[in-house]
């Protein structure tokens, strides 16, 4: 059975702190690893990682994939209260020509002022 | 705003009843995926529709069924509701036909329909 595990499940930090969120995966026909941010209801796309060792960056957020060790990390530097959300990691698994996403449970990040 | 709209936003049903949830995909998107997100869990893939046909299904029983219409909007139907069906149901649209080779992985999610089964 395909499995994506995120840690920690919840995290409380102060504004300005740097956080690292972890995601490990054990899936068949892995294609890529995705990160989403879920603030209220609709998850919003952050990154898709396909190749090992290549960091993707967007402002204060960055992410990297290790396909040998089957994990990814999401870093957020200089956190702000607006970063408070659930961060979801998902693997894109190919089922022949089509695909599905397998999500982890998410990490609930709370950034206090 | 993703341009994906879902209705209703909230609803309450009792065990054994049937429910229909609706989704209008982002303009031009031809693929709709449905996910179930129980409290404290990540979204779980239910199924995907492309050009009005089911194009992949997760581990959900046949009482979960769907439709996609010519305008690419979609419905999720759940029969014989059980207490464990209580969840946020998310619809996501994309423009890749559900085909891995075209997928950027970026799904545009709606705000969801929160279903409570009593």
Tab-separated table of C-alpha atoms in Angstrom:
chain	number	residue	atom	x	y	z
A	1	UNK	CA	0.000	0.000	0.000
A	2	UNK	CA	1.276	3.465	-0.927
A	3	UNK	CA	2.295	5.474	2.123
A	4	UNK	CA	3.359	9.076	2.738
A	5	UNK	CA	4.402	10.033	6.282
A	6	UNK	CA	4.920	13.577	7.478
A	7	UNK	CA	6.615	14.798	10.631
A	8	UNK	CA	6.126	16.488	12.915
A	9	UNK	CA	2.323	16.387	12.899
A	10	UNK	CA	2.231	19.774	14.594
A	11	UNK	CA	4.709	22.512	15.353
A	12	UNK	CA	4.488	25.823	17.220
A	13	UNK	CA	7.139	28.475	16.602
A	14	UNK	CA	7.655	32.215	17.031
A	15	UNK	CA	7.805	34.716	14.207
A	16	UNK	CA	11.266	34.828	12.702
A	17	UNK	CA	12.079	31.195	13.438
A	18	UNK	CA	13.142	28.780	10.707
A	19	UNK	CA	11.241	25.511	10.386
A	20	UNK	CA	11.890	22.246	8.578
A	21	UNK	CA	9.031	19.941	7.695
A	22	UNK	CA	9.695	16.338	6.769
A	23	UNK	CA	8.045	13.961	4.352
A	24	UNK	CA	8.949	10.345	3.650
A	25	UNK	CA	7.282	8.170	1.069
A	26	UNK	CA	6.964	4.532	0.168
A	27	UNK	CA	4.962	4.219	-3.030
A	28	UNK	CA	4.916	2.229	-6.240
A	29	UNK	CA	5.586	3.948	-9.552
A	30	UNK	CA	6.763	7.177	-7.946
A	31	UNK	CA	6.880	10.130	-10.312
A	32	UNK	CA	7.254	13.257	-8.206
A	33	UNK	CA	6.729	14.787	-4.785
A	34	UNK	CA	4.456	17.763	-4.211
A	35	UNK	CA	3.926	20.211	-1.377
A	36	UNK	CA	0.664	22.057	-0.717
A	37	UNK	CA	-0.383	24.672	1.847
A	38	UNK	CA	-3.875	24.367	3.323
A	39	UNK	CA	-5.018	27.408	5.261
A	40	UNK	CA	-8.759	27.054	5.507
A	41	UNK	CA	-10.098	24.515	3.078
A	42	UNK	CA	-8.571	24.574	-0.411
A	43	UNK	CA	-4.961	23.330	-0.600
A	44	UNK	CA	-2.754	25.579	-2.713
A	45	UNK	CA	0.203	24.298	-4.688
A	46	UNK	CA	3.716	25.147	-3.517
A	47	UNK	CA	6.253	22.910	-5.252
A	48	UNK	CA	6.644	19.830	-7.406
A	49	UNK	CA	9.963	17.986	-7.138
A	50	UNK	CA	11.009	15.367	-9.635
A	51	UNK	CA	14.791	15.249	-9.474
A	52	UNK	CA	16.984	14.487	-6.473
A	53	UNK	CA	19.160	17.169	-4.975
A	54	UNK	CA	17.777	20.140	-6.870
A	55	UNK	CA	16.397	22.748	-4.518
A	56	UNK	CA	13.276	24.633	-5.478
A	57	UNK	CA	12.772	28.067	-3.948
A	58	UNK	CA	9.927	30.513	-3.723
A	59	UNK	CA	10.615	33.470	-1.480
A	60	UNK	CA	11.185	32.196	2.046
A	61	UNK	CA	10.127	28.661	1.158
A	62	UNK	CA	12.411	26.031	-0.284
A	63	UNK	CA	12.217	22.296	-0.796
A	64	UNK	CA	14.440	19.427	-1.850
A	65	UNK	CA	13.952	15.767	-2.714
A	66	UNK	CA	16.149	12.760	-1.967
A	67	UNK	CA	15.026	9.883	-4.175
A	68	UNK	CA	17.591	7.490	-2.744
A	69	UNK	CA	16.425	7.923	0.846
A	70	UNK	CA	12.797	8.533	-0.220
A	71	UNK	CA	12.172	11.784	1.566
A	72	UNK	CA	11.698	15.484	1.069
A	73	UNK	CA	11.961	18.519	3.299
A	74	UNK	CA	10.217	21.871	3.176
A	75	UNK	CA	12.056	24.776	4.781
A	76	UNK	CA	10.482	28.052	5.773
A	77	UNK	CA	12.834	30.809	6.903
A	78	UNK	CA	11.916	33.966	8.858
A	79	UNK	CA	8.440	32.600	9.543
A	80	UNK	CA	5.474	34.974	9.688
A	81	UNK	CA	2.039	34.539	11.251
A	82	UNK	CA	0.646	34.195	7.732
A	83	UNK	CA	2.629	30.975	7.354
A	84	UNK	CA	0.316	29.320	9.898
A	85	UNK	CA	-1.390	26.501	8.007
A	86	UNK	CA	-1.382	22.780	7.382
A	87	UNK	CA	1.421	21.764	5.021
A	88	UNK	CA	0.604	18.706	2.956
A	89	UNK	CA	3.073	16.488	1.173
A	90	UNK	CA	1.890	14.232	-1.651
A	91	UNK	CA	3.489	11.715	-3.956
A	92	UNK	CA	2.424	11.546	-7.576
A	93	UNK	CA	2.118	7.892	-8.496
A	94	UNK	CA	1.744	6.783	-12.041
A	95	UNK	CA	-0.816	4.117	-12.838
A	96	UNK	CA	0.151	3.455	-16.395
A	97	UNK	CA	-0.388	6.690	-18.282
A	98	UNK	CA	-2.550	8.334	-15.663
A	99	UNK	CA	-1.685	9.299	-12.103
A	100	UNK	CA	-3.033	9.934	-8.624
A	101	UNK	CA	-1.786	11.858	-5.612
A	102	UNK	CA	-1.217	10.119	-2.269
A	103	UNK	CA	-1.188	12.637	0.572
A	104	UNK	CA	0.351	12.512	4.023
A	105	UNK	CA	-1.603	13.617	7.096
A	106	UNK	CA	-0.025	17.033	7.032
A	107	UNK	CA	1.963	19.166	9.461
A	108	UNK	CA	0.018	21.824	11.349
A	109	UNK	CA	2.300	24.839	11.682
A	110	UNK	CA	1.381	27.595	14.105
A	111	UNK	CA	3.475	30.774	14.043
A	112	UNK	CA	2.959	32.990	17.069
A	113	UNK	CA	3.745	36.727	17.030
B	1	UNK	CA	-9.422	32.155	-5.750
B	2	UNK	CA	-8.814	29.097	-7.935
B	3	UNK	CA	-11.900	29.374	-10.101
B	4	UNK	CA	-13.108	25.980	-8.851
B	5	UNK	CA	-16.477	26.196	-7.121
B	6	UNK	CA	-18.179	23.537	-5.057
B	7	UNK	CA	-21.676	23.255	-3.658
B	8	UNK	CA	-23.074	22.949	-1.126
B	9	UNK	CA	-20.428	24.221	1.289
B	10	UNK	CA	-21.923	22.430	4.279
B	11	UNK	CA	-24.569	19.758	4.667
B	12	UNK	CA	-25.879	17.359	7.253
B	13	UNK	CA	-27.322	13.963	6.412
B	14	UNK	CA	-28.355	10.894	8.356
B	15	UNK	CA	-27.035	7.376	7.993
B	16	UNK	CA	-28.449	5.538	4.999
B	17	UNK	CA	-29.282	8.678	3.026
B	18	UNK	CA	-27.787	9.651	-0.311
B	19	UNK	CA	-25.892	12.845	-1.157
B	20	UNK	CA	-24.815	14.646	-4.344
B	21	UNK	CA	-21.953	17.127	-4.305
B	22	UNK	CA	-21.203	19.420	-7.226
B	23	UNK	CA	-18.087	20.958	-8.688
B	24	UNK	CA	-17.489	23.500	-11.440
B	25	UNK	CA	-13.943	23.265	-12.702
B	26	UNK	CA	-11.695	26.153	-13.633
B	27	UNK	CA	-12.398	27.496	-17.096
B	28	UNK	CA	-10.678	25.391	-19.757
B	29	UNK	CA	-9.780	22.545	-17.387
B	30	UNK	CA	-10.852	19.144	-18.685
B	31	UNK	CA	-9.976	16.916	-15.728
B	32	UNK	CA	-11.658	16.724	-12.335
B	33	UNK	CA	-10.431	14.746	-9.339
B	34	UNK	CA	-12.311	14.171	-6.098
B	35	UNK	CA	-10.683	13.757	-2.691
B	36	UNK	CA	-12.051	12.934	0.758
B	37	UNK	CA	-10.365	14.626	3.725
B	38	UNK	CA	-11.391	13.328	7.145
B	39	UNK	CA	-10.596	15.433	10.196
B	40	UNK	CA	-6.869	15.356	10.974
B	41	UNK	CA	-6.045	13.435	7.814
B	42	UNK	CA	-4.661	14.301	4.411
B	43	UNK	CA	-6.911	14.172	1.344
B	44	UNK	CA	-7.547	10.675	-0.037
B	45	UNK	CA	-8.049	10.144	-3.769
B	46	UNK	CA	-11.553	8.968	-4.646
B	47	UNK	CA	-11.544	9.109	-8.444
B	48	UNK	CA	-10.745	11.226	-11.458
B	49	UNK	CA	-12.825	12.103	-14.520
B	50	UNK	CA	-11.590	13.084	-17.962
B	51	UNK	CA	-13.853	13.697	-20.923
B	52	UNK	CA	-16.862	12.367	-19.044
B	53	UNK	CA	-15.247	9.036	-18.177
B	54	UNK	CA	-13.755	7.717	-14.967
B	55	UNK	CA	-9.997	7.757	-15.405
B	56	UNK	CA	-8.626	6.247	-12.209
B	57	UNK	CA	-10.096	5.297	-8.840
B	58	UNK	CA	-8.813	5.023	-5.283
B	59	UNK	CA	-9.839	2.517	-2.603
B	60	UNK	CA	-13.446	3.597	-2.245
B	61	UNK	CA	-16.488	1.309	-2.475
B	62	UNK	CA	-18.910	1.416	-5.433
B	63	UNK	CA	-21.417	3.471	-3.422
B	64	UNK	CA	-19.100	6.378	-4.254
B	65	UNK	CA	-19.843	7.272	-7.857
B	66	UNK	CA	-19.425	10.270	-10.085
B	67	UNK	CA	-20.241	12.009	-13.301
B	68	UNK	CA	-18.557	14.535	-15.510
B	69	UNK	CA	-20.609	16.655	-17.877
B	70	UNK	CA	-19.718	18.030	-21.334
B	71	UNK	CA	-18.845	21.396	-19.765
B	72	UNK	CA	-16.376	19.479	-17.505
B	73	UNK	CA	-18.315	20.150	-14.323
B	74	UNK	CA	-18.700	17.111	-12.104
B	75	UNK	CA	-20.804	15.447	-9.443
B	76	UNK	CA	-19.884	13.099	-6.626
B	77	UNK	CA	-22.667	10.827	-5.406
B	78	UNK	CA	-22.517	8.805	-2.224
B	79	UNK	CA	-25.232	6.250	-1.478
B	80	UNK	CA	-26.094	4.543	1.797
B	81	UNK	CA	-24.189	7.095	3.868
B	82	UNK	CA	-22.181	5.849	6.832
B	83	UNK	CA	-20.910	7.793	9.829
B	84	UNK	CA	-17.322	7.475	8.537
B	85	UNK	CA	-18.292	9.345	5.380
B	86	UNK	CA	-18.261	12.545	7.439
B	87	UNK	CA	-15.455	14.571	5.875
B	88	UNK	CA	-14.467	17.512	3.705
B	89	UNK	CA	-14.902	16.567	0.044
B	90	UNK	CA	-12.506	18.407	-2.227
B	91	UNK	CA	-12.761	18.766	-5.955
B	92	UNK	CA	-9.658	19.615	-7.973
B	93	UNK	CA	-9.404	20.564	-11.612
B	94	UNK	CA	-6.450	20.366	-13.967
B	95	UNK	CA	-5.644	20.554	-17.649
B	96	UNK	CA	-3.772	17.346	-18.245
B	97	UNK	CA	-6.401	14.772	-19.052
B	98	UNK	CA	-5.201	12.809	-16.068
B	99	UNK	CA	-2.175	11.926	-18.135
B	100	UNK	CA	1.051	11.665	-16.217
B	101	UNK	CA	3.179	12.881	-19.098
B	102	UNK	CA	1.376	16.226	-19.191
B	103	UNK	CA	0.918	16.690	-15.478
B	104	UNK	CA	2.605	19.541	-13.685
B	105	UNK	CA	1.118	18.263	-10.457
B	106	UNK	CA	-0.659	21.560	-9.937
B	107	UNK	CA	-4.238	20.844	-9.067
B	108	UNK	CA	-6.605	23.731	-8.470
B	109	UNK	CA	-8.757	22.853	-5.476
B	110	UNK	CA	-12.181	24.162	-4.583
B	111	UNK	CA	-13.107	25.189	-1.059
B	112	UNK	CA	-14.765	21.844	-0.449
B	113	UNK	CA	-18.093	20.541	0.767
B	114	UNK	CA	-18.181	19.593	4.433
B	115	UNK	CA	-20.468	16.613	4.940
B	116	UNK	CA	-21.635	15.545	8.393
B	117	UNK	CA	-23.416	12.198	8.713
B	118	UNK	CA	-25.425	11.697	11.898
